[in-house]
Coordinates of C-alpha atoms and ligand atoms in Angstrom, one line a residue:
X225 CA 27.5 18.7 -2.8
X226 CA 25.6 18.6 -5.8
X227 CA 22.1 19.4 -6.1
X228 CA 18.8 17.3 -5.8
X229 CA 17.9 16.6 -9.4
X230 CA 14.2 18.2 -9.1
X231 CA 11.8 20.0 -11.2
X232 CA 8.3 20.1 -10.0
X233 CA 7.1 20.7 -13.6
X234 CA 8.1 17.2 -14.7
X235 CA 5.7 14.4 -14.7
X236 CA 5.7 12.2 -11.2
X237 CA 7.1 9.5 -13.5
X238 CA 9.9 11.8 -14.2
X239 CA 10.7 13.3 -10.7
X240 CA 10.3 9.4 -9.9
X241 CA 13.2 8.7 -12.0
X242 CA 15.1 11.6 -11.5
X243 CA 15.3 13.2 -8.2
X244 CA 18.1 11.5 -6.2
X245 CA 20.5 12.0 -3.5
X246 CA 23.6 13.9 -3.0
X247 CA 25.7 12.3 -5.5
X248 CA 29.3 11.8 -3.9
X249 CA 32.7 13.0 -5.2
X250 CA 32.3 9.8 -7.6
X251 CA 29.0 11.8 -9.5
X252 CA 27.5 8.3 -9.7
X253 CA 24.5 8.0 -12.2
X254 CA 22.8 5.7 -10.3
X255 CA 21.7 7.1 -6.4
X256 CA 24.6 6.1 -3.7
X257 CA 23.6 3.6 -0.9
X258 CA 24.3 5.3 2.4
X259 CA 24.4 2.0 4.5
X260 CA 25.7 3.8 7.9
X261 CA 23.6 3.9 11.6
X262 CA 25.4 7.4 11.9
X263 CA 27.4 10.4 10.5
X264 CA 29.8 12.7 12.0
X265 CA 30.5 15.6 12.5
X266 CA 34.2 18.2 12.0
X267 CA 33.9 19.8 15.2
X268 CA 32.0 19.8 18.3
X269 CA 30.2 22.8 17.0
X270 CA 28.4 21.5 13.8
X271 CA 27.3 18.1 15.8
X272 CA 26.0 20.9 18.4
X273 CA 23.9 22.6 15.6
X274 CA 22.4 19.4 13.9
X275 CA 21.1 18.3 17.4
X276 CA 19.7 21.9 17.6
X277 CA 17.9 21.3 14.6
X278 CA 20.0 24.5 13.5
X279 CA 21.0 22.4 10.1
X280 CA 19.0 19.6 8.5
X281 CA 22.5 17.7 8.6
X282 CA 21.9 14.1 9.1
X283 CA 22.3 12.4 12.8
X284 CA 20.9 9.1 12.9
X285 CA 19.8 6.6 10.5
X286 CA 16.5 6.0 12.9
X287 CA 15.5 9.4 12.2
X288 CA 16.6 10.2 8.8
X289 CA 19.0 8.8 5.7
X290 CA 19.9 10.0 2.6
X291 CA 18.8 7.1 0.6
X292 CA 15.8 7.0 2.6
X293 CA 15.4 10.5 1.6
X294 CA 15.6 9.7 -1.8
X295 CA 12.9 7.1 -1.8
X296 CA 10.7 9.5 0.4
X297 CA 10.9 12.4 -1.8
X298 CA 10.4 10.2 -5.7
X299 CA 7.1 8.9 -3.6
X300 CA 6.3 12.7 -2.8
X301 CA 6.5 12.8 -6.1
X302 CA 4.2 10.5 -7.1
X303 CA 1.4 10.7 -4.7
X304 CA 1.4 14.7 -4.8
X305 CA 2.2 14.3 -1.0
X306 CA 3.9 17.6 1.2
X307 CA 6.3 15.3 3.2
X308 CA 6.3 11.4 4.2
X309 CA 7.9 8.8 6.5
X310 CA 9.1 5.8 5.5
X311 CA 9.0 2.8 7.7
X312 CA 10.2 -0.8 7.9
X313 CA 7.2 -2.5 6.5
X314 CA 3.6 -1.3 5.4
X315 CA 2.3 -2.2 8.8
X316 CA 4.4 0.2 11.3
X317 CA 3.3 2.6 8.4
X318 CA -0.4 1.6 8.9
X319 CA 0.7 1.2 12.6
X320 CA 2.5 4.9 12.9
X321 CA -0.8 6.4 11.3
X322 CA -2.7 5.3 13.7
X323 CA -0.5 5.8 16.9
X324 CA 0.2 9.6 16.2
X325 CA -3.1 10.6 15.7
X326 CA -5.4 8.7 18.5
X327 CA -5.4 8.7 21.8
X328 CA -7.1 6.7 24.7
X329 CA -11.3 7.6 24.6
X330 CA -10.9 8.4 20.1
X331 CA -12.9 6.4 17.8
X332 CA -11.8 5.0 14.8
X333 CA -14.0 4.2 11.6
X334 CA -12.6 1.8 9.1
X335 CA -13.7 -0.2 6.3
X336 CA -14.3 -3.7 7.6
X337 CA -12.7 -5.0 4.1
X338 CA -8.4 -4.5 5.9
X339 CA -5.5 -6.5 5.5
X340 CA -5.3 -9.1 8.3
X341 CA -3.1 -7.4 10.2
X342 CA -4.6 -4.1 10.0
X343 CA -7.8 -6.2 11.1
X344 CA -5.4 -7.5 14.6
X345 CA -4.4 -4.1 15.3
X346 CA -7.7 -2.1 15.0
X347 CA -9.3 -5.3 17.1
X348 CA -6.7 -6.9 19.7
X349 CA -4.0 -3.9 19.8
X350 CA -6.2 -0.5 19.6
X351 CA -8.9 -1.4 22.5
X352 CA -5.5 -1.7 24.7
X353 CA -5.2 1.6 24.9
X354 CA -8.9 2.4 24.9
X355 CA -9.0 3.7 21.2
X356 CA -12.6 2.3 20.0
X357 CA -13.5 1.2 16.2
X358 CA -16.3 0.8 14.1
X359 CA -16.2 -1.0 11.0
X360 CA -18.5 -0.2 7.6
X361 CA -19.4 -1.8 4.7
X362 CA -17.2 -0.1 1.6
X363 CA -19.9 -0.8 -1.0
X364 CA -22.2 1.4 1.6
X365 CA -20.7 4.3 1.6
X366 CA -24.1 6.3 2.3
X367 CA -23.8 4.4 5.9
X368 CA -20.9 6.1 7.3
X369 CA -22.0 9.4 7.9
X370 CA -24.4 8.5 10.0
X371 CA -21.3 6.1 12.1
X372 CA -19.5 9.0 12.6
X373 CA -18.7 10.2 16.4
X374 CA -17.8 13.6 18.2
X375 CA -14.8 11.2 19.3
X376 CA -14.3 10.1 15.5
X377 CA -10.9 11.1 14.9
X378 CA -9.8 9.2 11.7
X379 CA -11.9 7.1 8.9
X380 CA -9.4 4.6 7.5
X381 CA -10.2 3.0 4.2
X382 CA -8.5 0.4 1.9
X383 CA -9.7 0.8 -1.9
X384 CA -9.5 -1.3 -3.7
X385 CA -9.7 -3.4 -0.8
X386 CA -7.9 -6.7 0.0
X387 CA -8.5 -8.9 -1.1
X388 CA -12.0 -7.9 -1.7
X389 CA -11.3 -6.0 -4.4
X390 CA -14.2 -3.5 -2.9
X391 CA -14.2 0.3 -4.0
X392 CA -15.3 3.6 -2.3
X393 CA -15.8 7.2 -4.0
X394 CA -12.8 8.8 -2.3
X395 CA -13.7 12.3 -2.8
X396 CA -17.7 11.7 -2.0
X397 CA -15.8 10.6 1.7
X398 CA -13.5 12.9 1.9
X399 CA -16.5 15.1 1.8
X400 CA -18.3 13.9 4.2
X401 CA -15.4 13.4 6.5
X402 CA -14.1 17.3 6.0
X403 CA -18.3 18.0 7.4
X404 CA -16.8 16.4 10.5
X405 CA -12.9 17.7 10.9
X406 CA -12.1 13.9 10.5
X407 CA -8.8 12.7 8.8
X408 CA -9.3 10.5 6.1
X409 CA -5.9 7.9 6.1
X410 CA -6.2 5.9 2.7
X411 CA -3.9 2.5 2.3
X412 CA -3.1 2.9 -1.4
X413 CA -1.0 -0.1 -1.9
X414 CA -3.5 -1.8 -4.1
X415 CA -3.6 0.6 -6.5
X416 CA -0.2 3.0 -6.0
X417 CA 0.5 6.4 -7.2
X418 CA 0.5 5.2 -11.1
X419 CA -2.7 4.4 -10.7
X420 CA -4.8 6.3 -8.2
X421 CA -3.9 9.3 -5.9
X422 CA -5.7 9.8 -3.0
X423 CA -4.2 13.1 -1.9
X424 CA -5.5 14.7 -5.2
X425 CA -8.9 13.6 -4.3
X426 CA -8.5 15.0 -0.7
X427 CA -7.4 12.2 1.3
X428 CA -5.6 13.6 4.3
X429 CA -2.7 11.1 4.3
X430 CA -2.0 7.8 2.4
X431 CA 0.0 4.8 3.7
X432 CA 1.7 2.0 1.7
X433 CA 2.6 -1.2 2.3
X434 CA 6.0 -0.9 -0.4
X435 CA 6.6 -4.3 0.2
X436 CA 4.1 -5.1 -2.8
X437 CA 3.4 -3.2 -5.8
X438 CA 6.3 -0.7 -5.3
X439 CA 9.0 -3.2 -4.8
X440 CA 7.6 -5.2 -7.4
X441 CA 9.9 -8.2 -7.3
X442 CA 8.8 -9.5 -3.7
X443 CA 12.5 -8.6 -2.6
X444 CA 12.3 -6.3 0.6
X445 CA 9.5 -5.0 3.3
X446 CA 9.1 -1.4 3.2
X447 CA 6.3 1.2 3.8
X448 CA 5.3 5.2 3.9
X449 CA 3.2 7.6 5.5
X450 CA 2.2 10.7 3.5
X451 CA 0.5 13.9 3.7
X452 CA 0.6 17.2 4.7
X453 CA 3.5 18.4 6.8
X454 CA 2.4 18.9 9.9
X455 CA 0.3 15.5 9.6
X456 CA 3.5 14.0 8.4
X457 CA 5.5 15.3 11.3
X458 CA 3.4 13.6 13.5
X459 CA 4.4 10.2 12.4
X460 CA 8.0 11.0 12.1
X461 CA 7.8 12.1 16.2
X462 CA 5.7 8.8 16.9
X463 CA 8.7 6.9 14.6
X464 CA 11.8 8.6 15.4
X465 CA 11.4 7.6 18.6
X466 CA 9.7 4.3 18.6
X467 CA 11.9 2.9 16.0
X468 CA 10.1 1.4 12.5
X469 CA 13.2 3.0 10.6
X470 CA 13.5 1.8 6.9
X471 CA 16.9 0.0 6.1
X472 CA 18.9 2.3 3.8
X473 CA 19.4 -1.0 1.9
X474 CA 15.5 -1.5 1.5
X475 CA 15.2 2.1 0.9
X476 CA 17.7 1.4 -2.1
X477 CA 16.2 -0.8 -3.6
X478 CA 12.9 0.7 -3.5
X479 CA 13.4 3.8 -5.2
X480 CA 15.4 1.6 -8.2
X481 CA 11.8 -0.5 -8.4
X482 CA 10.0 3.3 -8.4
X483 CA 11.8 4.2 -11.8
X484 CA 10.1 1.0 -13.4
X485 CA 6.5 1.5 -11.2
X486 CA 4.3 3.4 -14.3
X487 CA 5.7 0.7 -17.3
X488 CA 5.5 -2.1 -14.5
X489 CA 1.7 -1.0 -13.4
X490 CA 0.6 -0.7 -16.6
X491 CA 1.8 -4.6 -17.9
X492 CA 0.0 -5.7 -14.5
X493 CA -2.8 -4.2 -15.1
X494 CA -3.2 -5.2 -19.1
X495 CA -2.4 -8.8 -17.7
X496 CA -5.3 -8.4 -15.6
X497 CA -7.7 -7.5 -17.7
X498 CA -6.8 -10.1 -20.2
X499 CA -7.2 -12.7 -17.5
X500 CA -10.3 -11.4 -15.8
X501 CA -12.2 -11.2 -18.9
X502 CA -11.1 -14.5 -20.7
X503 CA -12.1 -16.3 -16.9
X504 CA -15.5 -14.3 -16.8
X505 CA -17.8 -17.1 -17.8
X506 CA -15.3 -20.2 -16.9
X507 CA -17.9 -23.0 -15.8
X508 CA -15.5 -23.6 -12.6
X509 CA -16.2 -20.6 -11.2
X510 CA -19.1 -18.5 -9.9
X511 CA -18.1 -14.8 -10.9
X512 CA -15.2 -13.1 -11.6
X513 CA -14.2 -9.6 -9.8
X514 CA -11.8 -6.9 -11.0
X515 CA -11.9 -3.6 -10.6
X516 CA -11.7 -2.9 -14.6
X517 CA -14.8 -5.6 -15.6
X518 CA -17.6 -3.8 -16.2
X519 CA -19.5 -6.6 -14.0
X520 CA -17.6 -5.5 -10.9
X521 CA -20.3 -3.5 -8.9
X522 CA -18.1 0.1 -8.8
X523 CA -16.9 -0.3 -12.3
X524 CA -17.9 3.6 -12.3
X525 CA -16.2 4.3 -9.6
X526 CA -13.2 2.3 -10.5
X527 CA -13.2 4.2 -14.0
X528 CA -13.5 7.6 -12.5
X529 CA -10.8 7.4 -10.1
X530 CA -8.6 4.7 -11.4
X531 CA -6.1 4.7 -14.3
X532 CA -5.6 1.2 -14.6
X533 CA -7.6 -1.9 -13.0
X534 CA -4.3 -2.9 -11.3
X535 CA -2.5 -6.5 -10.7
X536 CA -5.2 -8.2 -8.4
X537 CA -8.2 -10.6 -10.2
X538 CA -10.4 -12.9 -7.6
X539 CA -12.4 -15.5 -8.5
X540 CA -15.3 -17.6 -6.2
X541 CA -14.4 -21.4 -6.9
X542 CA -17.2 -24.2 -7.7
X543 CA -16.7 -26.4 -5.1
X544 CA -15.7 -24.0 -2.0
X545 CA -12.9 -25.0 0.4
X546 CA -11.8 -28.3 -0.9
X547 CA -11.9 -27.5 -4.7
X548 CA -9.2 -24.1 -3.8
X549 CA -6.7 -26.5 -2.1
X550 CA -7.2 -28.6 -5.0
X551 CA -6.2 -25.1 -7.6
X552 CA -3.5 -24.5 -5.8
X553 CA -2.0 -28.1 -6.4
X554 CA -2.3 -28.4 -9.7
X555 CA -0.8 -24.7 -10.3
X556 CA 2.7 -25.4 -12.6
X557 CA 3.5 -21.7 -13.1
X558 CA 2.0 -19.6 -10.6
X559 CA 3.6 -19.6 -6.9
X560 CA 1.8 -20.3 -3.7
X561 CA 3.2 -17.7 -1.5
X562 CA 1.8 -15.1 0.9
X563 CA 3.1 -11.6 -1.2
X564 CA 1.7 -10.4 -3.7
X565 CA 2.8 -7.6 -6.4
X566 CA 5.5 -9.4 -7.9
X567 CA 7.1 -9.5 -11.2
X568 CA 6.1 -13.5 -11.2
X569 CA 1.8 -14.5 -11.0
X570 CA 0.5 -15.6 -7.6
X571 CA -2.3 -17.8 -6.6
X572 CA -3.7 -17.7 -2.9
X573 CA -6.2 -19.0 -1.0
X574 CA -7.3 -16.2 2.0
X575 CA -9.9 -18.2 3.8
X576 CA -7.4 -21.2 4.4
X577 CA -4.5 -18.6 5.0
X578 CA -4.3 -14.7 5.5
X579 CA -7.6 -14.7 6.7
X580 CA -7.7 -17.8 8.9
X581 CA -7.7 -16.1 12.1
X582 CA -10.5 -15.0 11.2
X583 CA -13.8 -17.0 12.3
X584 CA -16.0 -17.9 9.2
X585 CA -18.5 -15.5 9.9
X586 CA -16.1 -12.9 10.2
X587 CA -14.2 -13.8 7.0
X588 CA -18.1 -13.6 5.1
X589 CA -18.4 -10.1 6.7
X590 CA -15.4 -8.8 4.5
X591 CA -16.0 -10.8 1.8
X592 CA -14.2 -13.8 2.1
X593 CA -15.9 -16.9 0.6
X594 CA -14.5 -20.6 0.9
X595 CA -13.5 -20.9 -2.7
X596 CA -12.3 -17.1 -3.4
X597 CA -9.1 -17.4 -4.7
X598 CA -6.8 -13.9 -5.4
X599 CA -4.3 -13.6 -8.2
X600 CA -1.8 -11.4 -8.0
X601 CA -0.8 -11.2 -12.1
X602 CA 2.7 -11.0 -12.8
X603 CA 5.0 -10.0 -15.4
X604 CA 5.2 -13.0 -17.2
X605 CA 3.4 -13.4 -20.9
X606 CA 0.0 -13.2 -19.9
X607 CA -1.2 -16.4 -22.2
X608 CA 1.3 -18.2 -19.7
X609 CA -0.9 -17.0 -16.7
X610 CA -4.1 -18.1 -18.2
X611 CA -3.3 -21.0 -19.6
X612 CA -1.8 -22.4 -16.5
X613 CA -4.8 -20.8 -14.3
X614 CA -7.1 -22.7 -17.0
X615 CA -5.2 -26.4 -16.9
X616 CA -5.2 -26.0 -13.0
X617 CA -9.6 -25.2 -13.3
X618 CA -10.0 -28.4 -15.4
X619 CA -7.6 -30.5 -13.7
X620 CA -9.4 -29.4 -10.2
X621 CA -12.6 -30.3 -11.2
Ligands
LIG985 C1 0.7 -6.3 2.8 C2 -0.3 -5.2 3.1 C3 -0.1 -4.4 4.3 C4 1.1 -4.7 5.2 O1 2.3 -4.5 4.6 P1 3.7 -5.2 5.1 O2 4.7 -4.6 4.3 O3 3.5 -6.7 4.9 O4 3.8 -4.9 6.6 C5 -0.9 -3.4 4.5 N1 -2.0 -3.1 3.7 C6 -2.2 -3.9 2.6 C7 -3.4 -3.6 1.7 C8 -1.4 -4.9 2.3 O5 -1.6 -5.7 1.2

């Protein structure tokens, strides 16, 4: 079999592009799909070896697959990470993190700013098996010290923050955490690896939801844990045996969306920009917040550890509740859908739907107003997007 197609002195957009699976007898130019459960083995000695962990041949698509390989190492790549697991979805990513690190009596600190789900399982799931939380304020980072436990084990962080859009100095909490022995877990699906890379700022591992940003075209679910490898091999244990596997399909398709993730990141986030400043000082709305606006509180952070503002504006709404179902009515291009980090624009409406579990108080803790309304900006010409985001404000009013 031929080679892994690696240098470690190319760019991460390179290896991203490049690095690929055995290629089969065919030499392919674009990676094979391994869609098989299981392989085989010539004799009863070799299968005897690869359950010994003698060879790293494959056994078991739960455990490992070459074209899950393939994505895993191009997001190596990318985030600077040692090893990773990839699961079905961001959450058993987000899930697995947590699962192979705490135990019944550990304390968890996270960023009260999570994605809903995140929000169930640190609230309803955790506390099942006795694993306790705290939640802090991301824009108050000079608060968690002082929240940190002797049963701390993890601080778990989402910046920027959905859909908040919040920020927090990653290396002024990784130093603080490192004070403590406490592993920092940061969800970088927000901003992916073409934009911000947590590891290179000390984050101890990084989880992504792939189904967004990284797919990019709001095709499959998909997710990762990365870090250091004997972090890492944590998860795989908790995974290999619980079951989150990745598809080989999904996994496919992922690392084809990875070799378009830099150009793609960098159209989003232009798009962004353009819209967040042209809407800054719409008379429908009452601000405008994007990571990249110099109005957005952590524009200094942002600058500092961010490339790019990335794909996500949010905008508070004259008129709260009833004035956002209006928007979303009168939207002609933009979709009303539930994903976000797609090639095509997306308007949504948290307090009346990914947050609505939530009570209203709750939702106000992290940030959720009545009228806050989150774009996800797509591919399309981006005088489409604000031109249809702009008939939809007047037409609302
Ligand atoms: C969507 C999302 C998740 C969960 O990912 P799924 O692939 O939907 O399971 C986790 N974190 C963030 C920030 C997300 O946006």
């Amino acid at each position: 079999m031929k080679k892994r197609r690696n240098k470690p002195t190319w760019h991460p957009e390179t290896q991203a592009i490049r690095i690929q699976s055995e290629r089969t007898a065919h030499m392919e130019h674009s990676g094979p799909l391994y869609l098989t459960s299981s392989f085989c083995y010539e004799d009863a000695e070799s299968m005897r070896a690869a359950f010994a962990d003698e060879t790293d041949a494959y056994i078991y698509s739960r455990f490992s697959n070459p074209t899950v390989q393939e994505f895993t190492d191009r997001m190596c790549a990318l985030e600077g990470a040692e090893s990773g697991f990839a699961t079905a979805s961001g959450m058993s990513a987000v899930f697995g993190s947590f699962m192979a690190f705490l135990k019944t009596g550990d304390h968890l600190l996270s960023s009260a700013s999570v994605f809903g789900s995140t929000h169930t399982v640190i609230t309803k799931f955790l506390p099942k098996w006795g694993i306790e939380h705290t939640y802090f304020d991301l824009t108050q980072p000079e608060s968690v010290e002082a929240l940190i436990r002797p049963n701390t084990k993890m601080i778990f962080v989402e910046t920027p923050s959905n859909p908040g859009l919040d920020l927090i100095d990653l290396e002024a909490l990784v130093k603080i955490a490192k004070r403590h022995n406490v592993i920092v877990n940061v969800d970088n699906c927000f901003a992916t690896p073409a934009l911000q890379k947590p590891i290179a700022l000390g984050a101890d591992l990084v989880t992504h939801s792939a189904t967004k940003w990284i797919d990019g075209q709001g095709r499959v679910l998909g997710g990762i844990v990365l870090g250091r490898r004997e972090l890492v091999d944590e998860v795989r244990a908790f995974c290999r045996s619980t079951g989150p596997a990745l598809s080989p399909f999904n996994a496919w398709v992922l690392s084809r969306a990875l070799e378009t993730l830099h150009v793609r990141m960098a159209r989003h986030s232009g798009s962004a920009l353009a819209l967040a400043t042209a809407l800054e000082g719409n008379a429908s709305l009452e601000w405008v917040k994007y990571p990249y606006l110099p109005s957005h509180p952590q524009y200094a952070i942002a600058q500092q550890q961010m490339t790019g503002g990335g794909g996500i504006v949010c905008f508070e709404l004259k008129g709260g509740l009833e004035r956002g179902r209006r928007f979303l009515d009168k939207l002609e291009l933009l979709s009303l859908t539930a994903n976000l980090g797609d090639s095509r624009s997306i308007a949504s409406h948290p307090a009346s739907t990914t947050h609505a579990k939530l009570s209203e108080q709750e939702r106000l803790n992290v940030g959720i107003t009545p009228g806050l309304i989150r774009i996800s900006v797509g591919l399309e010409h981006a005088g489409d997007i604000l031109q249809d985001i702009e008939q939809a404000l007047d037409a609302s009013k």
